Amino acid sequence: MKIAVAYKWAPNPQDASVSGSGAVDWSRAKPAISEYDQVAITVGRGLADALGAELVGISVGTSETGSSMARKAALSRGLDRLAIVTDDDWAGADAGRTARVLAQVVEQVGEVGLVLTGDSSVDLGAQLVGAVLGAELGWPVVTNVTSVAGAAGELTVSRSREGGTQSLRVTGPVVLSVAPDAAIPTVPGMKDILAAGKKPTDVVEAAVPPPGSVEVLSTAPPTLKARKTLVIDGSDPAAAAAELVAALRADTVI
Amino acid sequence: MSSTYILVADDARIGDLLTMASGSTTTAVVVGRREVADRVAAGGVDSVIWLGAPAADVPLEAYGPAVAQVVAEAAPDLVLAATRPADRVLAGAVVAATGAQVFTMVRSVTVSDGSVELGRDVFGGIAQEVVRVTGPVVLVVDGGPDVTAGSAVEVTERAAEVRPGVTVVEEQPAERAAVDLTRAPRIVTAGRGVKSRDDLALVDALAAALGAESACSRPLAEGLGWYTHDRYVGVTGQHVQPELYVAVGVSGQLQHVVGARGAGTVVAINADKDCPYFAEADYCVVGDLYALVPALTEALS
Ligand SMILES: Cc1cc2nc3c(=O)[nH]c(=O)nc-3n(C[C@H](O)[C@H](O)[C@H](O)COP(=O)(O)OP(=O)(O)OC[C@H]3O[C@@H](n4cnc5c(N)ncnc54)[C@H](O)[C@@H]3O)c2cc1C
Ligand SMILES: Nc1ncnc2c1ncn2[C@@H]1O[C@H](COP(=O)(O)O)[C@@H](O)[C@H]1O
């Protein structure tokens, strides 16, 4: 059996700048392996070692996803190989399109019994790609997964839910979206980075569905409430507390 | 008239979805207990399709293909689902089956002939846009409050096949009761500036003095596990709009702040005078929370 981990090479919107007209400028935001996908890779590595499975990183993105830096960043985190799709018109894909391409990658990799995804991608944060991917593959989907154990074809999966936790038995192929606290991502060392250079990457040919019909009518910066941004020096805590309480009372907030 | 399908995974907290669907003919597709279907039927939808009582060991997500089939047959203009885990999986099944485009963080919707106009936040809230989408659309948005009971429509039961492969073996209920932060008038939020679990007592004392609910940033709920998951605020957590929001030792990363932008007054307490939260706070208290929080509690009592 092979285990696939879906990871995204994406920048953090926190680092992008937005113009007065709402145009997003990504030039200063550097892409990385999306934070929570690092958790999925770590969970995948542990499981692959336990099951004697191969761990394949799968991704779809622009040609940047296929750059040496992006590949090394992914492979140095413990993946055995990569299978990726690159398409220069990729930007702006929604979860449906992403999942449709990833489903083809899973089919082409072959013998995949388990796909892991992160909780959410750093740029879109939709928490949806895993759900659509499972449906595309015809496999069940479990989200918020905190631990996975067992053998191929008979996995025990724990997940957190609003009402507590649930323990599930999984027989057969499945997509698991891993909770951010399922593992602490390992930081790759020099050895891992060197080894990453020798691991293979398959650039997969996939039928990339055309983007849906979305016409942008207008963009704007976020509508933020005007904030006072009044600084209160806390070096004298009692004075600062008195000042804050007086201000909140004056505002009739308390 | 346009038609909207609302997906419901055993939870009638779909008040905001109903508001979004107003002006449209609404059908709720309900997975889970009959009482939830009954509740939704009395909550202001035009019709309810209930997929039958699930066996105890069947997870709600196993109804994905059945829900997708119901929706695909009806081909509505718009499909709405709440941002809860099982609801998302049902929405994902609908996206796969219908080829619909899916959007999150949507604030406004207008359905007109053959297209849907959406106002939404993009990239975690750094900008917003208005778009016109042609073709079927699925929106995954905050469900909002529980429906309010009115006169009920009939519940139509449809037999559904469930996807095999996953069975529930055991349930462990949470230690603490669930909270609804979305309607709390005051919230005190602890961030990673709080160094140990024991120190939360300081923050809790402040919350008590203010009559506020306690909340946290995501790392304190996930990773550290000091709070239950329903207590963290942010893009993937709760979206709150209290009159007063006090952020204690929270840096103010976009993914957190976006969940509290609806707050009336924001107080941020942080040792770092350059922390991002200060750009979006009314009162920026610069200093050590370990001294400031007890002083504030004291000043309030
Ligand atoms: C896809 C994605 C989704 C996410 N969703 C969410 C979400 O929904 N909600 C969320 O909260 N986060 C979310 N995050 C994480 C988010 O990016 C931040 O990492 C997180 O909010 C940081 O939490 P924090 O502010 O508590 O910790 P930190 O960023 O570590 O900040 C701690 C702050 O405490 C201050 N401090 C330290 N000591 C003291 C002291 N003694 N007195 C006063 N101040 C002190 C520091 O100056 C610092 O500003 C998400 C991340 C990703 C990638
Ligand atoms: N372009 C992509 N390539 C590979 N995996 C992806 C991609 N986009 C999202 N994912 C996976 O799906 C998860 C959820 O993403 P999202 O639905 O965008 O929040 C991520 O944590 C990744 O594991």
CSV table of N, CA, C and O in Angstrom, one decimal, chain A residues 12-14 18 26 36 94 100 119 123 126-128 135 138 140 144 159-171 180-181 212-215 217-225 227-232 234 241 251 253-254, chain B residues 13 61 85 88 93 95-96 99 101-102 117 123 125-134 163 165-174 186 218 222-223 229 253-255 261-266 278 280-286 295 300:
chain,number,residue,atom,x,y,z
A,12,ASN,N,1.6,32.9,3.0
A,12,ASN,CA,0.7,33.3,4.0
A,12,ASN,C,0.1,34.7,3.7
A,12,ASN,O,0.9,35.6,3.5
A,13,PRO,N,-1.2,34.8,3.6
A,13,PRO,CA,-1.8,36.1,3.3
A,13,PRO,C,-1.4,37.2,4.2
A,13,PRO,O,-1.4,38.4,3.9
A,14,GLN,N,-1.0,36.8,5.4
A,14,GLN,CA,-0.5,37.8,6.4
A,14,GLN,C,0.6,38.7,5.8
A,14,GLN,O,0.8,39.8,6.1
A,18,VAL,N,-2.2,44.7,0.5
A,18,VAL,CA,-3.5,45.0,-0.2
A,18,VAL,C,-3.6,46.5,-0.5
A,18,VAL,O,-3.4,47.3,0.4
A,26,TRP,N,1.2,39.8,-3.9
A,26,TRP,CA,1.8,38.6,-3.2
A,26,TRP,C,3.3,38.7,-3.3
A,26,TRP,O,4.0,37.8,-2.8
A,36,TYR,N,-0.3,23.6,8.1
A,36,TYR,CA,-0.9,22.4,8.7
A,36,TYR,C,-0.6,21.1,7.8
A,36,TYR,O,-0.8,20.0,8.3
A,94,ASP,N,-10.5,26.8,-6.9
A,94,ASP,CA,-11.3,26.5,-5.7
A,94,ASP,C,-11.2,25.0,-5.3
A,94,ASP,O,-10.4,24.2,-6.0
A,100,ARG,N,-10.4,17.7,-8.0
A,100,ARG,CA,-10.5,16.9,-9.2
A,100,ARG,C,-9.2,16.6,-9.8
A,100,ARG,O,-9.0,15.5,-10.3
A,119,ASP,N,-5.5,20.3,7.8
A,119,ASP,CA,-6.7,20.8,8.3
A,119,ASP,C,-7.3,21.9,7.3
A,119,ASP,O,-8.4,21.9,7.0
A,123,ASP,N,-3.6,29.8,2.6
A,123,ASP,CA,-4.1,31.0,1.9
A,123,ASP,C,-5.6,31.0,1.7
A,123,ASP,O,-6.3,32.0,1.8
A,126,ALA,N,-10.1,26.9,3.4
A,126,ALA,CA,-11.5,26.5,3.2
A,126,ALA,C,-11.9,25.2,4.0
A,126,ALA,O,-13.1,24.9,4.2
A,127,GLN,N,-11.0,24.4,4.3
A,127,GLN,CA,-11.2,23.1,5.0
A,127,GLN,C,-12.1,22.2,4.1
A,127,GLN,O,-13.1,21.7,4.6
A,128,LEU,N,-11.9,22.2,2.8
A,128,LEU,CA,-12.8,21.5,1.9
A,128,LEU,C,-12.2,20.5,1.0
A,128,LEU,O,-12.8,19.6,0.5
A,135,ALA,N,-15.0,12.4,-2.1
A,135,ALA,CA,-16.1,12.2,-2.9
A,135,ALA,C,-15.7,11.8,-4.4
A,135,ALA,O,-16.3,11.0,-5.0
A,138,GLY,N,-14.6,8.4,-4.5
A,138,GLY,CA,-15.6,7.4,-4.0
A,138,GLY,C,-15.2,6.8,-2.7
A,138,GLY,O,-15.6,5.7,-2.3
A,140,PRO,N,-14.7,7.2,1.7
A,140,PRO,CA,-15.2,8.0,2.9
A,140,PRO,C,-14.1,9.0,3.3
A,140,PRO,O,-12.9,8.9,3.0
A,144,ASN,N,-10.8,16.3,11.2
A,144,ASN,CA,-10.3,16.5,12.6
A,144,ASN,C,-9.7,15.3,13.2
A,144,ASN,O,-9.9,15.0,14.4
A,159,ARG,N,-11.0,11.0,16.2
A,159,ARG,CA,-11.2,12.4,15.8
A,159,ARG,C,-11.9,13.2,16.9
A,159,ARG,O,-12.7,12.7,17.7
A,160,SER,N,-11.6,14.5,16.9
A,160,SER,CA,-12.3,15.4,17.9
A,160,SER,C,-13.6,15.9,17.2
A,160,SER,O,-13.6,16.2,16.0
A,161,ARG,N,-14.6,16.1,18.1
A,161,ARG,CA,-15.8,16.6,17.6
A,161,ARG,C,-16.3,17.6,18.7
A,161,ARG,O,-15.8,17.7,19.8
A,162,GLU,N,-17.3,18.4,18.3
A,162,GLU,CA,-17.8,19.4,19.3
A,162,GLU,C,-18.2,18.7,20.6
A,162,GLU,O,-18.0,19.2,21.7
A,163,GLY,N,-18.8,17.5,20.5
A,163,GLY,CA,-19.3,16.9,21.7
A,163,GLY,C,-18.3,16.0,22.4
A,163,GLY,O,-18.6,15.3,23.3
A,164,GLY,N,-17.1,16.0,21.9
A,164,GLY,CA,-16.0,15.1,22.5
A,164,GLY,C,-15.2,14.5,21.5
A,164,GLY,O,-14.9,15.1,20.5
A,165,THR,N,-14.8,13.2,21.7
A,165,THR,CA,-14.0,12.6,20.7
A,165,THR,C,-14.7,11.3,20.3
A,165,THR,O,-15.6,10.7,21.0
A,166,GLN,N,-14.3,10.8,19.1
A,166,GLN,CA,-14.9,9.6,18.6
A,166,GLN,C,-13.8,8.7,18.1
A,166,GLN,O,-12.8,9.2,17.5
A,167,SER,N,-14.0,7.4,18.3
A,167,SER,CA,-13.1,6.4,17.8
A,167,SER,C,-13.7,5.7,16.6
A,167,SER,O,-14.9,5.2,16.8
A,168,LEU,N,-13.1,5.6,15.5
A,168,LEU,CA,-13.7,5.0,14.3
A,168,LEU,C,-12.9,3.8,13.8
A,168,LEU,O,-11.6,3.8,13.9
A,169,ARG,N,-13.6,2.8,13.2
A,169,ARG,CA,-12.8,1.7,12.5
A,169,ARG,C,-13.0,1.9,11.0
A,169,ARG,O,-14.1,2.1,10.5
A,170,VAL,N,-11.8,1.9,10.3
A,170,VAL,CA,-11.9,2.2,8.9
A,170,VAL,C,-11.4,1.0,8.2
A,170,VAL,O,-10.2,0.5,8.4
A,171,THR,N,-12.2,0.4,7.3
A,171,THR,CA,-11.8,-0.8,6.5
A,171,THR,C,-11.8,-0.3,5.1
A,171,THR,O,-12.9,0.0,4.6
A,180,PRO,N,-4.7,20.0,13.4
A,180,PRO,CA,-3.4,20.7,13.5
A,180,PRO,C,-2.6,20.2,14.7
A,180,PRO,O,-1.4,20.3,14.7
A,181,ASP,N,-3.3,19.6,15.7
A,181,ASP,CA,-2.5,19.1,16.9
A,181,ASP,C,-2.3,17.6,16.9
A,181,ASP,O,-2.0,17.0,17.9
A,212,GLY,N,-14.0,27.7,-13.3
A,212,GLY,CA,-15.4,28.0,-13.4
A,212,GLY,C,-15.6,29.5,-13.8
A,212,GLY,O,-14.7,30.3,-13.8
A,213,SER,N,-16.8,29.8,-14.1
A,213,SER,CA,-17.2,31.1,-14.6
A,213,SER,C,-17.4,32.0,-13.4
A,213,SER,O,-18.4,32.0,-12.7
A,214,VAL,N,-16.4,32.8,-13.0
A,214,VAL,CA,-16.4,33.8,-11.9
A,214,VAL,C,-16.0,35.1,-12.5
A,214,VAL,O,-14.9,35.3,-12.9
A,215,GLU,N,-16.9,36.1,-12.5
A,215,GLU,CA,-16.6,37.4,-12.9
A,215,GLU,C,-16.4,38.3,-11.7
A,215,GLU,O,-17.3,38.4,-10.9
A,217,LEU,N,-16.6,41.6,-9.9
A,217,LEU,CA,-17.3,42.8,-10.2
A,217,LEU,C,-16.6,44.0,-9.5
A,217,LEU,O,-16.5,45.1,-10.0
A,218,SER,N,-16.1,43.7,-8.3
A,218,SER,CA,-15.3,44.7,-7.6
A,218,SER,C,-14.5,44.1,-6.5
A,218,SER,O,-14.7,43.0,-6.1
A,219,THR,N,-13.4,44.8,-6.2
A,219,THR,CA,-12.6,44.4,-5.0
A,219,THR,C,-12.5,45.6,-4.1
A,219,THR,O,-12.6,46.7,-4.5
A,220,ALA,N,-12.2,45.3,-2.8
A,220,ALA,CA,-12.0,46.3,-1.8
A,220,ALA,C,-11.1,45.8,-0.7
A,220,ALA,O,-11.1,44.6,-0.5
A,221,PRO,N,-10.5,46.7,0.0
A,221,PRO,CA,-9.8,46.3,1.2
A,221,PRO,C,-10.9,45.9,2.2
A,221,PRO,O,-12.0,46.2,2.1
A,222,PRO,N,-10.5,45.1,3.3
A,222,PRO,CA,-11.5,44.7,4.2
A,222,PRO,C,-12.2,45.9,4.9
A,222,PRO,O,-11.5,46.9,5.1
A,223,THR,N,-13.5,45.8,5.2
A,223,THR,CA,-14.1,46.9,5.9
A,223,THR,C,-13.8,46.7,7.4
A,223,THR,O,-14.3,45.7,8.0
A,224,LEU,N,-13.0,47.5,7.9
A,224,LEU,CA,-12.6,47.4,9.3
A,224,LEU,C,-13.3,48.5,10.0
A,224,LEU,O,-13.4,49.6,9.5
A,225,LYS,N,-13.7,48.1,11.3
A,225,LYS,CA,-14.2,49.2,12.1
A,225,LYS,C,-13.1,50.2,12.4
A,225,LYS,O,-11.9,49.8,12.6
A,227,ARG,N,-10.7,51.9,14.6
A,227,ARG,CA,-10.3,51.6,16.0
A,227,ARG,C,-9.5,52.8,16.5
A,227,ARG,O,-8.8,53.5,15.8
A,228,LYS,N,-9.6,53.0,17.8
A,228,LYS,CA,-9.0,54.2,18.4
A,228,LYS,C,-7.5,54.1,18.5
A,228,LYS,O,-6.7,55.1,18.5
A,229,THR,N,-6.9,52.8,18.5
A,229,THR,CA,-5.5,52.5,18.7
A,229,THR,C,-4.8,53.4,19.7
A,229,THR,O,-3.7,54.0,19.5
A,230,LEU,N,-5.5,53.6,20.9
A,230,LEU,CA,-5.0,54.4,21.9
A,230,LEU,C,-4.0,53.6,22.8
A,230,LEU,O,-4.3,52.5,23.3
A,231,VAL,N,-2.7,54.1,22.9
A,231,VAL,CA,-1.7,53.3,23.6
A,231,VAL,C,-1.8,53.7,25.1
A,231,VAL,O,-1.8,54.8,25.5
A,232,ILE,N,-1.8,52.6,25.9
A,232,ILE,CA,-1.7,52.8,27.4
A,232,ILE,C,-0.4,52.2,27.9
A,232,ILE,O,-0.2,51.0,27.7
A,234,GLY,N,1.9,50.4,30.2
A,234,GLY,CA,1.6,49.5,31.3
A,234,GLY,C,2.8,49.4,32.3
A,234,GLY,O,2.8,48.5,33.1
A,241,ALA,N,-4.3,50.1,34.6
A,241,ALA,CA,-5.6,49.5,34.8
A,241,ALA,C,-6.6,50.6,35.1
A,241,ALA,O,-7.7,50.5,34.5
A,251,ASP,N,-16.7,55.1,27.7
A,251,ASP,CA,-17.3,54.6,26.5
A,251,ASP,C,-18.6,53.8,26.8
A,251,ASP,O,-19.2,53.3,25.8
A,253,VAL,N,-18.9,50.9,27.9
A,253,VAL,CA,-18.7,49.5,27.5
A,253,VAL,C,-18.9,48.6,28.8
A,253,VAL,O,-19.3,47.5,28.7
A,254,ILE,N,-18.4,49.2,29.9
A,254,ILE,CA,-18.6,48.5,31.2
A,254,ILE,C,-19.4,49.4,32.2
A,254,ILE,O,-19.5,50.6,31.9
B,13,ARG,N,-28.7,24.4,14.0
B,13,ARG,CA,-28.2,25.8,14.1
B,13,ARG,C,-27.9,26.3,12.7
B,13,ARG,O,-26.7,26.3,12.2
B,61,GLU,N,-21.1,11.5,8.0
B,61,GLU,CA,-20.5,11.7,6.7
B,61,GLU,C,-20.8,10.6,5.7
B,61,GLU,O,-20.7,10.8,4.5
B,85,PRO,N,-17.9,20.4,10.9
B,85,PRO,CA,-17.1,19.3,10.2
B,85,PRO,C,-17.9,18.4,9.3
B,85,PRO,O,-17.6,18.2,8.1
B,88,ARG,N,-19.4,20.1,6.3
B,88,ARG,CA,-18.5,20.3,5.2
B,88,ARG,C,-18.3,19.1,4.3
B,88,ARG,O,-18.1,19.2,3.1
B,93,ALA,N,-19.3,16.4,-1.0
B,93,ALA,CA,-19.9,15.4,-1.8
B,93,ALA,C,-20.8,16.1,-2.9
B,93,ALA,O,-20.8,15.6,-4.0
B,95,VAL,N,-20.3,19.1,-4.1
B,95,VAL,CA,-19.4,19.7,-5.1
B,95,VAL,C,-18.9,18.7,-6.1
B,95,VAL,O,-18.9,19.0,-7.3
B,96,ALA,N,-18.5,17.6,-5.6
B,96,ALA,CA,-18.0,16.5,-6.5
B,96,ALA,C,-19.1,16.0,-7.5
B,96,ALA,O,-18.8,15.9,-8.6
B,99,GLY,N,-20.3,19.3,-9.8
B,99,GLY,CA,-19.4,20.2,-10.4
B,99,GLY,C,-19.6,21.7,-10.0
B,99,GLY,O,-19.1,22.6,-10.7
B,101,GLN,N,-19.2,25.2,-8.1
B,101,GLN,CA,-18.1,26.0,-7.5
B,101,GLN,C,-18.4,26.3,-6.0
B,101,GLN,O,-19.6,26.5,-5.7
B,102,VAL,N,-17.4,26.2,-5.2
B,102,VAL,CA,-17.6,26.3,-3.8
B,102,VAL,C,-16.9,27.5,-3.2
B,102,VAL,O,-15.8,27.8,-3.6
B,117,GLU,N,-24.7,36.3,-7.3
B,117,GLU,CA,-23.7,37.4,-7.0
B,117,GLU,C,-23.4,37.3,-5.5
B,117,GLU,O,-24.2,37.2,-4.6
B,123,PHE,N,-8.9,35.3,0.9
B,123,PHE,CA,-7.6,35.0,1.5
B,123,PHE,C,-7.6,35.3,3.0
B,123,PHE,O,-6.8,36.1,3.5
B,125,GLY,N,-9.4,37.1,4.8
B,125,GLY,CA,-9.9,38.4,5.2
B,125,GLY,C,-9.0,39.5,4.9
B,125,GLY,O,-9.2,40.6,5.4
B,126,ILE,N,-8.0,39.4,4.1
B,126,ILE,CA,-7.1,40.5,3.8
B,126,ILE,C,-7.8,41.5,2.8
B,126,ILE,O,-7.3,42.6,2.6
B,127,ALA,N,-8.8,41.0,2.1
B,127,ALA,CA,-9.5,41.8,1.1
B,127,ALA,C,-10.9,41.3,0.9
B,127,ALA,O,-11.2,40.2,1.4
B,128,GLN,N,-11.7,42.0,0.2
B,128,GLN,CA,-13.0,41.5,-0.2
B,128,GLN,C,-13.4,41.7,-1.6
B,128,GLN,O,-12.7,42.6,-2.3
B,129,GLU,N,-14.3,41.0,-2.1
B,129,GLU,CA,-14.7,41.1,-3.5
B,129,GLU,C,-16.2,40.8,-3.7
B,129,GLU,O,-16.8,40.2,-2.8
B,130,VAL,N,-16.7,41.3,-4.8
B,130,VAL,CA,-18.0,41.0,-5.2
B,130,VAL,C,-17.8,40.2,-6.5
B,130,VAL,O,-17.1,40.7,-7.4
B,131,VAL,N,-18.4,39.0,-6.6
B,131,VAL,CA,-18.2,38.2,-7.9
B,131,VAL,C,-19.6,37.8,-8.4
B,131,VAL,O,-20.5,37.6,-7.6
B,132,ARG,N,-19.7,37.6,-9.7
B,132,ARG,CA,-20.8,37.0,-10.3
B,132,ARG,C,-20.4,35.6,-10.8
B,132,ARG,O,-19.5,35.4,-11.6
B,133,VAL,N,-21.1,34.6,-10.3
B,133,VAL,CA,-20.8,33.2,-10.6
B,133,VAL,C,-21.9,32.6,-11.4
B,133,VAL,O,-23.1,32.7,-11.1
B,134,THR,N,-21.5,32.0,-12.5
B,134,THR,CA,-22.5,31.3,-13.4
B,134,THR,C,-22.4,29.8,-13.1
B,134,THR,O,-21.3,29.3,-13.0
B,163,ARG,N,-22.5,5.2,2.8
B,163,ARG,CA,-21.3,4.7,2.3
B,163,ARG,C,-20.6,3.8,3.3
B,163,ARG,O,-20.4,4.3,4.5
B,165,GLY,N,-17.5,1.5,5.1
B,165,GLY,CA,-16.0,1.7,5.2
B,165,GLY,C,-15.6,2.3,6.5
B,165,GLY,O,-14.5,2.1,7.0
B,166,VAL,N,-16.5,3.1,7.2
B,166,VAL,CA,-16.1,3.7,8.4
B,166,VAL,C,-17.3,3.4,9.4
B,166,VAL,O,-18.4,3.7,9.2
B,167,THR,N,-16.9,2.9,10.6
B,167,THR,CA,-17.9,2.7,11.6
B,167,THR,C,-17.4,3.3,12.9
B,167,THR,O,-16.2,3.3,13.2
B,168,VAL,N,-18.4,3.8,13.7
B,168,VAL,CA,-18.1,4.4,15.0
B,168,VAL,C,-17.9,3.3,16.0
B,168,VAL,O,-18.8,2.4,16.1
B,169,VAL,N,-16.8,3.3,16.7
B,169,VAL,CA,-16.5,2.2,17.7
B,169,VAL,C,-16.9,2.7,19.1
B,169,VAL,O,-17.4,2.0,19.9
B,170,GLU,N,-16.5,4.0,19.3
B,170,GLU,CA,-16.7,4.5,20.7
B,170,GLU,C,-16.8,6.0,20.6
B,170,GLU,O,-16.2,6.7,19.8
B,171,GLU,N,-17.6,6.5,21.6
B,171,GLU,CA,-17.7,8.0,21.7
B,171,GLU,C,-17.3,8.4,23.1
B,171,GLU,O,-17.6,7.7,24.1
B,172,GLN,N,-16.4,9.4,23.2
B,172,GLN,CA,-16.1,9.9,24.6
B,172,GLN,C,-16.6,11.4,24.6
B,172,GLN,O,-16.1,12.2,23.9
B,173,PRO,N,-17.6,11.6,25.5
B,173,PRO,CA,-18.1,13.0,25.5
B,173,PRO,C,-17.0,14.0,26.1
B,173,PRO,O,-16.1,13.5,26.9
B,174,ALA,N,-17.1,15.2,25.7
B,174,ALA,CA,-16.2,16.2,26.2
B,174,ALA,C,-16.4,16.5,27.7
B,174,ALA,O,-17.5,16.2,28.3
B,186,ARG,N,-19.4,39.8,26.2
B,186,ARG,CA,-18.0,40.2,26.5
B,186,ARG,C,-17.2,38.9,26.5
B,186,ARG,O,-17.6,37.8,26.9
B,218,ARG,N,-6.0,29.8,18.8
B,218,ARG,CA,-6.1,28.4,18.3
B,218,ARG,C,-5.0,27.6,19.0
B,218,ARG,O,-5.3,26.4,19.4
B,222,GLU,N,-5.8,23.9,20.4
B,222,GLU,CA,-5.2,22.7,19.7
B,222,GLU,C,-3.7,22.8,20.0
B,222,GLU,O,-3.1,23.8,20.0
B,223,GLY,N,-3.1,21.7,20.2
B,223,GLY,CA,-1.7,21.7,20.5
B,223,GLY,C,-1.6,21.7,22.0
B,223,GLY,O,-1.3,20.6,22.6
B,229,HIS,N,-12.2,23.0,21.8
B,229,HIS,CA,-12.1,23.6,20.4
B,229,HIS,C,-13.2,24.6,20.1
B,229,HIS,O,-13.0,25.5,19.3
B,253,GLN,N,-2.3,37.7,14.8
B,253,GLN,CA,-2.1,37.2,13.4
B,253,GLN,C,-3.5,37.3,12.8
B,253,GLN,O,-4.5,37.1,13.4
B,254,LEU,N,-3.4,37.5,11.5
B,254,LEU,CA,-4.6,37.6,10.7
B,254,LEU,C,-5.7,36.5,11.0
B,254,LEU,O,-6.8,36.8,11.1
B,255,GLN,N,-5.2,35.3,11.0
B,255,GLN,CA,-6.1,34.2,11.2
B,255,GLN,C,-6.9,34.2,12.5
B,255,GLN,O,-8.0,33.7,12.6
B,261,ARG,N,-13.3,40.6,14.4
B,261,ARG,CA,-13.4,41.9,13.8
B,261,ARG,C,-14.8,42.5,14.0
B,261,ARG,O,-15.0,43.7,13.9
B,262,GLY,N,-15.8,41.7,14.4
B,262,GLY,CA,-17.1,42.2,14.6
B,262,GLY,C,-17.2,42.8,16.0
B,262,GLY,O,-18.3,43.3,16.4
B,263,ALA,N,-16.2,42.8,16.8
B,263,ALA,CA,-16.3,43.2,18.2
B,263,ALA,C,-16.5,44.7,18.3
B,263,ALA,O,-16.0,45.5,17.4
B,264,GLY,N,-17.2,45.2,19.3
B,264,GLY,CA,-17.5,46.6,19.5
B,264,GLY,C,-16.2,47.3,19.9
B,264,GLY,O,-15.6,48.1,19.1
B,265,THR,N,-15.7,47.0,21.1
B,265,THR,CA,-14.5,47.6,21.6
B,265,THR,C,-13.4,46.5,21.8
B,265,THR,O,-13.7,45.5,22.3
B,266,VAL,N,-12.2,46.8,21.3
B,266,VAL,CA,-11.2,45.8,21.4
B,266,VAL,C,-10.1,46.3,22.3
B,266,VAL,O,-9.5,47.4,22.1
B,278,PHE,N,-2.2,45.6,17.9
B,278,PHE,CA,-2.4,47.0,18.2
B,278,PHE,C,-2.9,47.9,17.1
B,278,PHE,O,-3.5,48.9,17.3
B,280,GLU,N,-5.3,47.0,15.3
B,280,GLU,CA,-6.8,46.8,15.2
B,280,GLU,C,-7.4,46.8,16.5
B,280,GLU,O,-8.5,46.1,16.7
B,281,ALA,N,-6.8,47.5,17.5
B,281,ALA,CA,-7.4,47.6,18.8
B,281,ALA,C,-7.8,49.0,19.2
B,281,ALA,O,-7.2,49.9,18.7
B,282,ASP,N,-8.8,49.1,20.1
B,282,ASP,CA,-9.1,50.5,20.6
B,282,ASP,C,-8.1,50.9,21.7
B,282,ASP,O,-7.7,52.0,21.7
B,283,TYR,N,-7.9,50.0,22.6
B,283,TYR,CA,-7.0,50.3,23.7
B,283,TYR,C,-5.8,49.3,23.6
B,283,TYR,O,-6.0,48.0,23.7
B,284,CYS,N,-4.6,49.8,23.5
B,284,CYS,CA,-3.4,49.0,23.3
B,284,CYS,C,-2.6,49.1,24.6
B,284,CYS,O,-1.9,50.1,24.8
B,285,VAL,N,-2.7,48.1,25.4
B,285,VAL,CA,-2.0,48.2,26.7
B,285,VAL,C,-0.7,47.5,26.6
B,285,VAL,O,-0.7,46.3,26.4
B,286,VAL,N,0.4,48.3,26.7
B,286,VAL,CA,1.7,47.7,26.5
B,286,VAL,C,2.3,47.3,27.8
B,286,VAL,O,2.5,48.2,28.7
B,295,ALA,N,-3.9,43.6,38.0
B,295,ALA,CA,-4.2,45.0,38.3
B,295,ALA,C,-5.6,45.4,37.7
B,295,ALA,O,-6.4,46.1,38.4
B,300,LEU,N,-11.4,46.5,38.6
B,300,LEU,CA,-12.8,46.3,38.3
B,300,LEU,C,-13.6,46.0,39.5
B,300,LEU,O,-14.8,46.1,39.5
